[in-house]
Amino acid sequence: MDAINAIYGRRSIRDYADAPPPQALIRQVITDAVQAPNSLNRQAWTFTVMMDRDRLTGISQAAKRFALDGGLGAIPDHLRTLLTSPTFNIFYNAPALIVITATSPDAMVIHDCCLAAQTLMLSAHRHGLGTCWIGFAEAWLATPEARDHLGVGPDQIPVAPIIIGTPKTVPDSPGRKSPEIHWLGEVEA
């Protein structure tokens, strides 16, 4: 699969097969992820992989409570309904979660982790896996409880919670609007 096909074919997957991906395949997508550009080639990131469904369910419940208790600020009604549902799992019952953590609070390192996350998601798609960045988990991951679960130190910042697994279903393309582009300076016709 070439890069353009990966870019246009990747989707956010929210429906997964039960079986977890082989550890070797997860290791491969992480190996691919660290090929992402990063500031001064510091590679100031770590990757924590969780494949314990009970633990993921517990984290989902904790993150939902945190959000409903104000950890995400004002929550729109349709999301509040989702978060109050006892059957809703923020990880969509995926068999694995990869959390990319910045090992320095430097803003550029946080950007680097985002670049690694995108590269990881494209690699996963290329290998037949699905991924989804779980925004509902981000605020909770900054809590002491979450840091303890991840083994993250006080100067480290969990940046990208990405679920991964074999897709059961793949949604159609959501389509994209034409980008607004502002040209500065001379523009060739």
PDB file of N, CA, C and O in Angstrom, residues 95-130:
ATOM      1  N   PRO A  95      -9.529  -4.428  21.515  1.00  0.00           N
ATOM      2  CA  PRO A  95      -8.721  -5.362  22.292  1.00  0.00           C
ATOM      3  C   PRO A  95      -7.419  -4.775  22.829  1.00  0.00           C
ATOM      4  O   PRO A  95      -6.779  -5.387  23.669  1.00  0.00           O
ATOM      5  N   ALA A  96      -7.036  -3.580  22.366  1.00  0.00           N
ATOM      6  CA  ALA A  96      -5.762  -3.006  22.824  1.00  0.00           C
ATOM      7  C   ALA A  96      -5.806  -1.486  22.768  1.00  0.00           C
ATOM      8  O   ALA A  96      -6.526  -0.893  21.964  1.00  0.00           O
ATOM      9  N   LEU A  97      -5.011  -0.892  23.627  1.00  0.00           N
ATOM     10  CA  LEU A  97      -4.839   0.557  23.704  1.00  0.00           C
ATOM     11  C   LEU A  97      -3.349   0.839  23.718  1.00  0.00           C
ATOM     12  O   LEU A  97      -2.600   0.208  24.464  1.00  0.00           O
ATOM     13  N   ILE A  98      -2.934   1.784  22.894  1.00  0.00           N
ATOM     14  CA  ILE A  98      -1.554   2.263  22.916  1.00  0.00           C
ATOM     15  C   ILE A  98      -1.609   3.719  23.350  1.00  0.00           C
ATOM     16  O   ILE A  98      -2.323   4.527  22.746  1.00  0.00           O
ATOM     17  N   VAL A  99      -0.875   4.057  24.406  1.00  0.00           N
ATOM     18  CA  VAL A  99      -0.797   5.446  24.856  1.00  0.00           C
ATOM     19  C   VAL A  99       0.612   5.949  24.553  1.00  0.00           C
ATOM     20  O   VAL A  99       1.592   5.388  25.045  1.00  0.00           O
ATOM     21  N   ILE A 100       0.679   6.987  23.742  1.00  0.00           N
ATOM     22  CA  ILE A 100       1.963   7.619  23.438  1.00  0.00           C
ATOM     23  C   ILE A 100       2.154   8.749  24.427  1.00  0.00           C
ATOM     24  O   ILE A 100       1.297   9.626  24.566  1.00  0.00           O
ATOM     25  N   THR A 101       3.272   8.698  25.134  1.00  0.00           N
ATOM     26  CA  THR A 101       3.555   9.644  26.214  1.00  0.00           C
ATOM     27  C   THR A 101       4.809  10.440  25.911  1.00  0.00           C
ATOM     28  O   THR A 101       5.830   9.874  25.513  1.00  0.00           O
ATOM     29  N   ALA A 102       4.712  11.752  26.115  1.00  0.00           N
ATOM     30  CA  ALA A 102       5.875  12.628  25.985  1.00  0.00           C
ATOM     31  C   ALA A 102       6.721  12.479  27.241  1.00  0.00           C
ATOM     32  O   ALA A 102       6.204  12.562  28.359  1.00  0.00           O
ATOM     33  N   THR A 103       8.017  12.268  27.071  1.00  0.00           N
ATOM     34  CA  THR A 103       8.901  12.097  28.230  1.00  0.00           C
ATOM     35  C   THR A 103       9.466  13.428  28.708  1.00  0.00           C
ATOM     36  O   THR A 103      10.300  13.455  29.599  1.00  0.00           O
ATOM     37  N   SER A 104       8.980  14.514  28.130  1.00  0.00           N
ATOM     38  CA  SER A 104       9.376  15.863  28.514  1.00  0.00           C
ATOM     39  C   SER A 104       8.154  16.757  28.340  1.00  0.00           C
ATOM     40  O   SER A 104       7.376  16.552  27.410  1.00  0.00           O
ATOM     41  N   PRO A 105       7.980  17.755  29.210  1.00  0.00           N
ATOM     42  CA  PRO A 105       6.822  18.644  29.050  1.00  0.00           C
ATOM     43  C   PRO A 105       7.002  19.678  27.935  1.00  0.00           C
ATOM     44  O   PRO A 105       6.117  20.499  27.710  1.00  0.00           O
ATOM     45  N   ASP A 106       8.090  19.624  27.214  1.00  0.00           N
ATOM     46  CA  ASP A 106       8.363  20.549  26.113  1.00  0.00           C
ATOM     47  C   ASP A 106       7.236  20.472  25.072  1.00  0.00           C
ATOM     48  O   ASP A 106       6.857  19.390  24.632  1.00  0.00           O
ATOM     49  N   ALA A 107       6.714  21.623  24.668  1.00  0.00           N
ATOM     50  CA  ALA A 107       5.607  21.666  23.709  1.00  0.00           C
ATOM     51  C   ALA A 107       5.962  20.973  22.393  1.00  0.00           C
ATOM     52  O   ALA A 107       5.104  20.332  21.768  1.00  0.00           O
ATOM     53  N   MET A 108       7.202  21.083  21.951  1.00  0.00           N
ATOM     54  CA  MET A 108       7.584  20.439  20.701  1.00  0.00           C
ATOM     55  C   MET A 108       7.541  18.921  20.824  1.00  0.00           C
ATOM     56  O   MET A 108       7.198  18.224  19.867  1.00  0.00           O
ATOM     57  N   VAL A 109       7.852  18.403  21.994  1.00  0.00           N
ATOM     58  CA  VAL A 109       7.799  16.954  22.201  1.00  0.00           C
ATOM     59  C   VAL A 109       6.351  16.473  22.124  1.00  0.00           C
ATOM     60  O   VAL A 109       6.079  15.398  21.586  1.00  0.00           O
ATOM     61  N   ILE A 110       5.433  17.265  22.611  1.00  0.00           N
ATOM     62  CA  ILE A 110       4.017  16.905  22.512  1.00  0.00           C
ATOM     63  C   ILE A 110       3.609  16.853  21.040  1.00  0.00           C
ATOM     64  O   ILE A 110       2.922  15.919  20.602  1.00  0.00           O
ATOM     65  N   HIS A 111       4.068  17.817  20.250  1.00  0.00           N
ATOM     66  CA  HIS A 111       3.809  17.776  18.803  1.00  0.00           C
ATOM     67  C   HIS A 111       4.426  16.522  18.194  1.00  0.00           C
ATOM     68  O   HIS A 111       3.818  15.874  17.322  1.00  0.00           O
ATOM     69  N   ASP A 112       5.633  16.186  18.623  1.00  0.00           N
ATOM     70  CA  ASP A 112       6.308  14.986  18.114  1.00  0.00           C
ATOM     71  C   ASP A 112       5.473  13.736  18.378  1.00  0.00           C
ATOM     72  O   ASP A 112       5.375  12.848  17.526  1.00  0.00           O
ATOM     73  N   CYS A 113       4.863  13.659  19.560  1.00  0.00           N
ATOM     74  CA  CYS A 113       4.018  12.509  19.892  1.00  0.00           C
ATOM     75  C   CYS A 113       2.806  12.445  18.962  1.00  0.00           C
ATOM     76  O   CYS A 113       2.380  11.352  18.569  1.00  0.00           O
ATOM     77  N   CYS A 114       2.271  13.600  18.603  1.00  0.00           N
ATOM     78  CA  CYS A 114       1.144  13.627  17.658  1.00  0.00           C
ATOM     79  C   CYS A 114       1.579  13.129  16.283  1.00  0.00           C
ATOM     80  O   CYS A 114       0.838  12.398  15.618  1.00  0.00           O
ATOM     81  N   LEU A 115       2.774  13.506  15.864  1.00  0.00           N
ATOM     82  CA  LEU A 115       3.291  13.018  14.580  1.00  0.00           C
ATOM     83  C   LEU A 115       3.488  11.497  14.630  1.00  0.00           C
ATOM     84  O   LEU A 115       3.162  10.787  13.675  1.00  0.00           O
ATOM     85  N   ALA A 116       4.010  11.009  15.745  1.00  0.00           N
ATOM     86  CA  ALA A 116       4.181   9.560  15.901  1.00  0.00           C
ATOM     87  C   ALA A 116       2.822   8.858  15.886  1.00  0.00           C
ATOM     88  O   ALA A 116       2.684   7.763  15.318  1.00  0.00           O
ATOM     89  N   ALA A 117       1.810   9.484  16.499  1.00  0.00           N
ATOM     90  CA  ALA A 117       0.470   8.897  16.521  1.00  0.00           C
ATOM     91  C   ALA A 117      -0.089   8.766  15.104  1.00  0.00           C
ATOM     92  O   ALA A 117      -0.631   7.713  14.738  1.00  0.00           O
ATOM     93  N   GLN A 118       0.050   9.804  14.309  1.00  0.00           N
ATOM     94  CA  GLN A 118      -0.444   9.737  12.934  1.00  0.00           C
ATOM     95  C   GLN A 118       0.291   8.658  12.144  1.00  0.00           C
ATOM     96  O   GLN A 118      -0.318   7.885  11.407  1.00  0.00           O
ATOM     97  N   THR A 119       1.598   8.582  12.320  1.00  0.00           N
ATOM     98  CA  THR A 119       2.380   7.569  11.624  1.00  0.00           C
ATOM     99  C   THR A 119       1.958   6.172  12.068  1.00  0.00           C
ATOM    100  O   THR A 119       1.808   5.259  11.249  1.00  0.00           O
ATOM    101  N   LEU A 120       1.717   6.001  13.368  1.00  0.00           N
ATOM    102  CA  LEU A 120       1.254   4.714  13.892  1.00  0.00           C
ATOM    103  C   LEU A 120      -0.084   4.326  13.273  1.00  0.00           C
ATOM    104  O   LEU A 120      -0.280   3.188  12.843  1.00  0.00           O
ATOM    105  N   MET A 121      -1.007   5.296  13.173  1.00  0.00           N
ATOM    106  CA  MET A 121      -2.329   4.987  12.626  1.00  0.00           C
ATOM    107  C   MET A 121      -2.247   4.610  11.147  1.00  0.00           C
ATOM    108  O   MET A 121      -2.947   3.700  10.688  1.00  0.00           O
ATOM    109  N   LEU A 122      -1.387   5.289  10.399  1.00  0.00           N
ATOM    110  CA  LEU A 122      -1.220   4.946   8.985  1.00  0.00           C
ATOM    111  C   LEU A 122      -0.579   3.567   8.827  1.00  0.00           C
ATOM    112  O   LEU A 122      -0.984   2.774   7.970  1.00  0.00           O
ATOM    113  N   SER A 123       0.410   3.270   9.663  1.00  0.00           N
ATOM    114  CA  SER A 123       1.042   1.954   9.621  1.00  0.00           C
ATOM    115  C   SER A 123       0.035   0.866   9.966  1.00  0.00           C
ATOM    116  O   SER A 123      -0.015  -0.185   9.311  1.00  0.00           O
ATOM    117  N   ALA A 124      -0.757   1.098  10.995  1.00  0.00           N
ATOM    118  CA  ALA A 124      -1.763   0.101  11.386  1.00  0.00           C
ATOM    119  C   ALA A 124      -2.711  -0.177  10.222  1.00  0.00           C
ATOM    120  O   ALA A 124      -3.019  -1.336   9.917  1.00  0.00           O
ATOM    121  N   HIS A 125      -3.152   0.875   9.557  1.00  0.00           N
ATOM    122  CA  HIS A 125      -4.051   0.699   8.411  1.00  0.00           C
ATOM    123  C   HIS A 125      -3.368  -0.126   7.322  1.00  0.00           C
ATOM    124  O   HIS A 125      -3.955  -1.042   6.756  1.00  0.00           O
ATOM    125  N   ARG A 126      -2.125   0.166   7.069  1.00  0.00           N
ATOM    126  CA  ARG A 126      -1.363  -0.563   6.048  1.00  0.00           C
ATOM    127  C   ARG A 126      -1.277  -2.052   6.394  1.00  0.00           C
ATOM    128  O   ARG A 126      -1.258  -2.908   5.531  1.00  0.00           O
ATOM    129  N   HIS A 127      -1.257  -2.382   7.701  1.00  0.00           N
ATOM    130  CA  HIS A 127      -1.157  -3.771   8.152  1.00  0.00           C
ATOM    131  C   HIS A 127      -2.522  -4.415   8.411  1.00  0.00           C
ATOM    132  O   HIS A 127      -2.598  -5.484   9.017  1.00  0.00           O
ATOM    133  N   GLY A 128      -3.605  -3.747   7.977  1.00  0.00           N
ATOM    134  CA  GLY A 128      -4.936  -4.323   8.122  1.00  0.00           C
ATOM    135  C   GLY A 128      -5.581  -4.115   9.477  1.00  0.00           C
ATOM    136  O   GLY A 128      -6.597  -4.738   9.787  1.00  0.00           O
ATOM    137  N   LEU A 129      -5.003  -3.248  10.294  1.00  0.00           N
ATOM    138  CA  LEU A 129      -5.564  -2.957  11.616  1.00  0.00           C
ATOM    139  C   LEU A 129      -6.316  -1.629  11.585  1.00  0.00           C
ATOM    140  O   LEU A 129      -6.061  -0.782  10.740  1.00  0.00           O
ATOM    141  N   GLY A 130      -7.219  -1.476  12.520  1.00  0.00           N
ATOM    142  CA  GLY A 130      -7.944  -0.226  12.674  1.00  0.00           C
ATOM    143  C   GLY A 130      -7.494   0.475  13.936  1.00  0.00           C
ATOM    144  O   GLY A 130      -7.009  -0.158  14.879  1.00  0.00           O
TER     145      GLY A 130
END
